Amino acid sequence: MNRRPIIIDCDPGYDDIQALILAKQCENVRVVAVTAVSGNVALKYTEKNALAITEYLGFDVPVASGAERPLFRDPLFAEEHHGEEGLLGMNLPEPSKKVVDKKAWDFIYDIAVELKGELEIVAVGPLTNIAIALMKYPELKDLVKTIYIMGGAILSGNSRFSTEFNIHVDPEAAKRVFESGIPFYLCPLDLTRQSYITDEEIVKVEEMGNKETKFFADITKLSMVTFSGNLPQRKDGIVGSNMHDPCTLLFADDNSIFDFEECYINVETFGKNAGKTVTDCYSDKQAEVKNGYLVKSVDRKAFVERVYSLLSKY
Ligand code: RIB
Ligand code: CA
């Protein structure tokens, strides 16, 4: 089967790393490029981590560097969840490959033109690169088939009570993407907190016994508590790693274990709750125009089995 071409736009971070390890083995999508953006940690680290993990995996994909700050706001980082350099204190061999000599937004555009409308984007960091690409190349909206976004929160946030980190970092970028006219699927925290792997379940990955799966297992175990080591990642007592970015990637690869609904989605860009995603999905009041899809639930056991299946290919 022809695998659908995707670009992964990311801010590695532990769960971006999990997603990149899984992406190499996906059966329905093929990664044609990785683009890095400032997010969990500074761009110098997200860019380096994207180069380092893809080289470590023998994953022959070009990496482009993107925005080192949001469109208008000061950078916001999540070092308490990812460590100062984004790998929870783990190390990868220094990459020999370099980023391509184009910025992420130019690279995305060039690939979109080359693929004649078949390109899809899996965006698992702040949406700054995508927004810049859309602003610089207005015709890009007709050249990107679908965008799958890890972002937003309907019930409860993580970066603030009401906001999820990726959208909170750059609400103006998110608004441009939500209003671009490109079909998009939003995977909010309400979904990605369902796609966790427990401390018991990760043992099966450890037992796979190769360097790639060992790195996956090690960084996943470290992510089960905050980097400062004093708080569990999950508030419900389950010792697990929320695989926010792998959830979004695996939805893009095969959405058969997920439930999703077409609805209206947008984001606040002013005031103390800037970055708050809003939707009519659960509302009596319905928008006239539905601009996206909200991914609402996943069969967690099936998700974990799919993670096992992909990792077992290493
Ligand atoms: O809120 C979780 C999201 O923000 C994930 O993509 C994580 O990697 C960070 O980018
Ligand atoms: Ca991310």
XYZ file of C-alpha atoms and ligand atoms in Angstrom:
325
model
C 0.000 0.000 0.000
C 1.252 3.537 -0.717
C 1.954 5.164 2.598
C 0.624 8.690 2.935
C 3.394 11.367 3.104
C 3.592 13.347 6.361
C 5.785 15.994 7.924
C 6.144 15.791 11.712
C 6.424 19.292 13.200
C 7.652 18.879 16.743
C 9.406 20.207 19.861
C 11.285 17.157 21.221
C 10.465 16.660 24.414
C 9.981 13.151 25.649
C 6.696 12.426 23.920
C 7.880 13.875 20.624
C 10.802 11.439 20.933
C 8.355 8.593 21.599
C 6.423 9.625 18.482
C 9.543 9.788 16.286
C 10.611 6.314 17.433
C 7.159 4.983 16.508
C 6.926 6.973 13.267
C 9.707 5.062 11.557
C 7.651 1.870 11.825
C 4.191 3.259 10.933
C 2.449 1.288 8.186
C 0.114 3.855 6.663
C 2.154 7.042 6.782
C 5.721 7.770 5.769
C 7.690 10.668 7.230
C 9.124 12.832 4.445
C 10.541 15.469 6.808
C 10.779 16.520 10.441
C 10.586 20.198 11.382
C 11.593 21.557 14.787
C 10.007 24.427 16.683
C 10.649 26.107 20.026
C 8.324 24.633 22.630
C 9.083 22.183 25.405
C 12.630 23.501 25.352
C 14.554 26.072 23.315
C 14.887 25.606 19.557
C 18.611 24.817 19.850
C 17.618 21.709 21.823
C 14.484 20.703 19.913
C 16.435 20.963 16.645
C 19.361 18.960 18.048
C 17.060 16.323 19.558
C 15.238 15.866 16.245
C 18.572 15.376 14.457
C 19.956 13.125 17.168
C 17.002 10.765 17.532
C 16.455 10.337 13.784
C 20.168 9.592 13.292
C 20.176 7.220 16.288
C 17.242 5.340 14.746
C 18.819 5.211 11.304
C 15.745 7.154 10.216
C 16.844 8.829 6.981
C 14.629 11.922 6.984
C 15.663 15.580 6.548
C 15.260 17.882 9.538
C 14.533 21.593 9.182
C 14.787 24.154 11.922
C 11.926 26.577 12.489
C 10.770 29.262 14.849
C 12.777 30.036 17.954
C 9.883 31.978 19.474
C 6.092 32.368 19.068
C 4.661 34.843 16.569
C 4.166 37.650 19.080
C 4.672 36.321 22.583
C 7.721 35.497 24.665
C 8.840 31.872 24.534
C 7.357 29.524 27.112
C 9.126 26.276 27.996
C 8.151 23.080 29.861
C 11.507 22.061 31.321
C 9.836 20.694 34.460
C 8.323 17.946 32.290
C 11.115 17.439 29.774
C 14.342 18.570 31.427
C 16.392 21.585 30.354
C 17.515 19.952 27.106
C 14.335 18.031 26.408
C 15.529 14.459 27.006
C 14.830 14.159 30.745
C 18.576 14.076 31.371
C 19.195 11.242 28.915
C 21.875 11.503 26.244
C 21.936 10.683 22.558
C 25.107 10.498 20.435
C 26.027 13.887 18.973
C 24.356 13.947 15.527
C 26.648 14.171 12.487
C 23.860 15.338 10.166
C 22.825 18.985 10.058
C 19.516 20.712 9.505
C 18.646 21.498 5.894
C 19.551 24.971 4.635
C 15.920 26.109 4.565
C 13.724 27.274 7.433
C 10.895 24.956 8.367
C 8.170 27.073 6.760
C 9.995 27.227 3.421
C 10.748 23.498 3.565
C 7.100 22.674 4.328
C 6.003 24.772 1.354
C 8.512 23.242 -1.056
C 7.485 19.718 -0.055
C 3.798 20.605 -0.309
C 4.305 21.880 -3.867
C 6.342 18.801 -4.795
C 3.628 16.470 -3.438
C 0.896 18.285 -5.334
C -1.650 18.424 -2.514
C -0.934 14.991 -0.939
C 1.086 16.306 2.027
C -0.318 15.867 5.538
C 1.182 17.403 8.665
C 1.362 15.920 12.165
C 1.877 18.947 14.402
C 2.852 18.034 17.952
C 4.424 21.271 19.132
C 3.333 24.911 19.136
C 1.911 25.790 15.717
C 4.297 28.658 14.951
C 6.029 27.012 11.961
C 2.731 26.081 10.332
C 1.293 29.562 10.863
C 4.345 31.247 9.365
C 4.179 28.910 6.358
C 0.503 29.772 5.861
C 1.154 33.515 6.149
C 4.175 33.475 3.828
C 2.543 31.181 1.263
C -1.255 31.762 1.185
C -1.619 29.072 -1.490
C -0.322 26.493 0.997
C -3.894 26.074 2.299
C -4.734 24.361 -0.989
C -1.618 22.177 -0.914
C -1.919 20.570 2.543
C -4.465 17.770 2.664
C -4.871 17.400 6.446
C -3.301 18.592 9.675
C -3.313 16.409 12.805
C -2.701 18.546 15.876
C -1.717 17.566 19.400
C -3.145 20.491 21.312
C -5.928 22.061 23.241
C -7.952 21.102 26.260
C -11.701 20.968 26.621
C -12.103 20.126 30.308
C -8.767 20.818 31.974
C -5.405 22.117 30.944
C -1.800 21.492 31.850
C 0.058 24.773 31.231
C -2.762 26.601 33.036
C -6.100 25.474 34.487
C -7.724 26.114 31.119
C -4.950 25.791 28.542
C -2.833 23.081 26.981
C 0.851 23.878 26.443
C 1.197 23.761 22.627
C -1.739 26.107 22.072
C -0.916 28.272 25.099
C 2.610 28.936 23.772
C 1.299 30.439 20.532
C -2.465 31.080 20.453
C -2.194 33.409 17.456
C -0.477 30.686 15.447
C -3.139 28.184 16.441
C -5.889 30.593 15.361
C -4.318 30.937 11.919
C -4.217 27.173 11.545
C -7.773 26.614 12.838
C -9.075 29.294 10.441
C -6.913 28.299 7.451
C -9.561 26.153 5.778
C -7.275 23.094 5.859
C -9.129 20.084 7.337
C -7.655 19.377 10.781
C -8.086 16.879 13.610
C -7.464 18.191 17.120
C -6.159 15.705 19.710
C -6.661 17.542 23.010
C -5.454 16.556 26.465
C -8.902 15.064 27.121
C -7.941 12.429 24.555
C -4.183 12.118 25.028
C -4.445 11.541 28.762
C -6.341 8.367 27.791
C -3.332 7.132 25.787
C -0.975 6.376 28.631
C 1.314 3.401 29.144
C 1.840 2.159 32.694
C 5.002 1.279 34.575
C 3.969 -2.375 34.305
C 3.166 -2.249 30.597
C 6.506 -0.619 29.710
C 8.318 -3.754 30.912
C 7.288 -5.528 27.698
C 9.107 -2.799 25.738
C 12.197 -3.161 27.921
C 12.208 -6.884 27.149
C 12.368 -6.218 23.410
C 16.069 -5.746 24.014
C 17.401 -3.434 21.286
C 18.820 0.068 21.503
C 15.797 1.804 19.992
C 13.220 0.177 22.223
C 15.505 0.546 25.231
C 15.680 4.300 24.617
C 11.883 4.390 24.276
C 11.448 2.457 27.529
C 14.014 4.493 29.445
C 12.658 7.921 28.480
C 9.114 6.711 29.038
C 9.891 5.504 32.554
C 11.578 8.810 33.343
C 8.493 10.698 32.118
C 6.252 9.010 34.667
C 7.366 11.576 37.233
C 8.157 15.220 36.630
C 11.778 15.967 35.822
C 12.293 17.312 39.297
C 11.177 13.840 40.346
C 8.801 14.925 43.000
C 5.400 14.758 41.313
C 3.722 11.932 39.370
C 2.729 12.874 35.851
C -0.792 11.527 36.331
C -3.118 12.823 39.010
C -5.293 9.691 39.226
C -2.770 7.510 40.980
C -1.959 5.487 37.857
C 1.807 5.400 37.374
C 2.065 6.034 33.651
C 3.353 8.150 30.799
C 0.836 10.228 28.881
C 1.819 9.673 25.257
C 0.332 12.894 23.900
C 2.333 13.018 20.646
C 2.282 9.269 19.861
C -1.500 9.418 20.266
C -1.731 12.088 17.561
C 0.669 10.234 15.254
C -1.141 6.914 15.622
C -4.462 8.626 14.927
C -2.979 9.978 11.705
C -1.649 6.528 10.850
C -4.914 4.642 11.498
C -7.930 6.193 13.244
C -9.875 2.943 13.603
C -9.443 2.710 17.411
C -10.432 6.341 17.943
C -13.749 8.200 18.158
C -13.955 11.654 16.582
C -16.586 14.177 15.569
C -16.795 17.067 13.112
C -17.321 20.367 14.957
C -16.314 23.985 15.339
C -12.960 24.616 17.019
C -11.153 27.855 17.742
C -8.939 29.497 20.371
C -8.975 32.572 22.601
C -6.125 34.971 21.859
C -6.771 37.697 24.416
C -6.772 37.896 28.202
C -5.698 35.570 30.949
C -7.057 32.502 29.185
C -5.371 33.149 25.854
C -4.700 29.710 24.387
C -7.985 28.255 25.639
C -9.503 26.099 22.917
C -13.229 26.344 22.415
C -15.595 24.011 20.565
C -19.279 23.531 19.966
C -18.838 19.774 20.185
C -20.544 19.442 23.605
C -22.657 22.587 23.343
C -26.388 23.173 22.940
C -25.382 26.154 20.854
C -24.015 24.890 17.536
C -21.837 26.822 15.113
C -23.096 27.134 11.544
C -19.690 26.245 10.123
C -17.732 23.174 11.225
C -14.032 23.804 10.593
C -12.413 20.706 12.079
C -12.701 17.416 13.927
C -12.331 16.798 17.650
C -10.783 13.432 18.511
C -12.602 12.387 21.654
C -11.561 8.931 22.779
C -9.281 5.983 22.128
C -9.358 2.299 23.048
C -6.345 2.420 25.360
C -5.585 -1.270 25.342
C -5.661 -1.328 21.553
C -3.437 1.771 21.535
C -0.825 0.116 23.763
C -0.932 -3.021 21.610
C -0.295 -0.856 18.556
C 2.695 0.746 20.324
C 4.021 -2.741 21.091
C 3.463 -3.847 17.505
C 5.328 -0.877 16.021
C 8.233 -1.116 18.477
C 8.545 -4.853 17.891
C 9.559 -4.059 14.307
C 12.944 -2.724 15.485
O 0.651 19.510 26.265
C 1.389 18.433 25.761
C 2.095 18.832 24.503
O 3.004 19.914 24.767
C 2.986 17.707 23.936
O 3.099 17.849 22.548
C 4.303 17.974 24.586
O 5.400 17.430 23.846
C 4.330 19.475 24.544
O 4.783 19.866 23.250
Ca 5.367 17.999 21.582
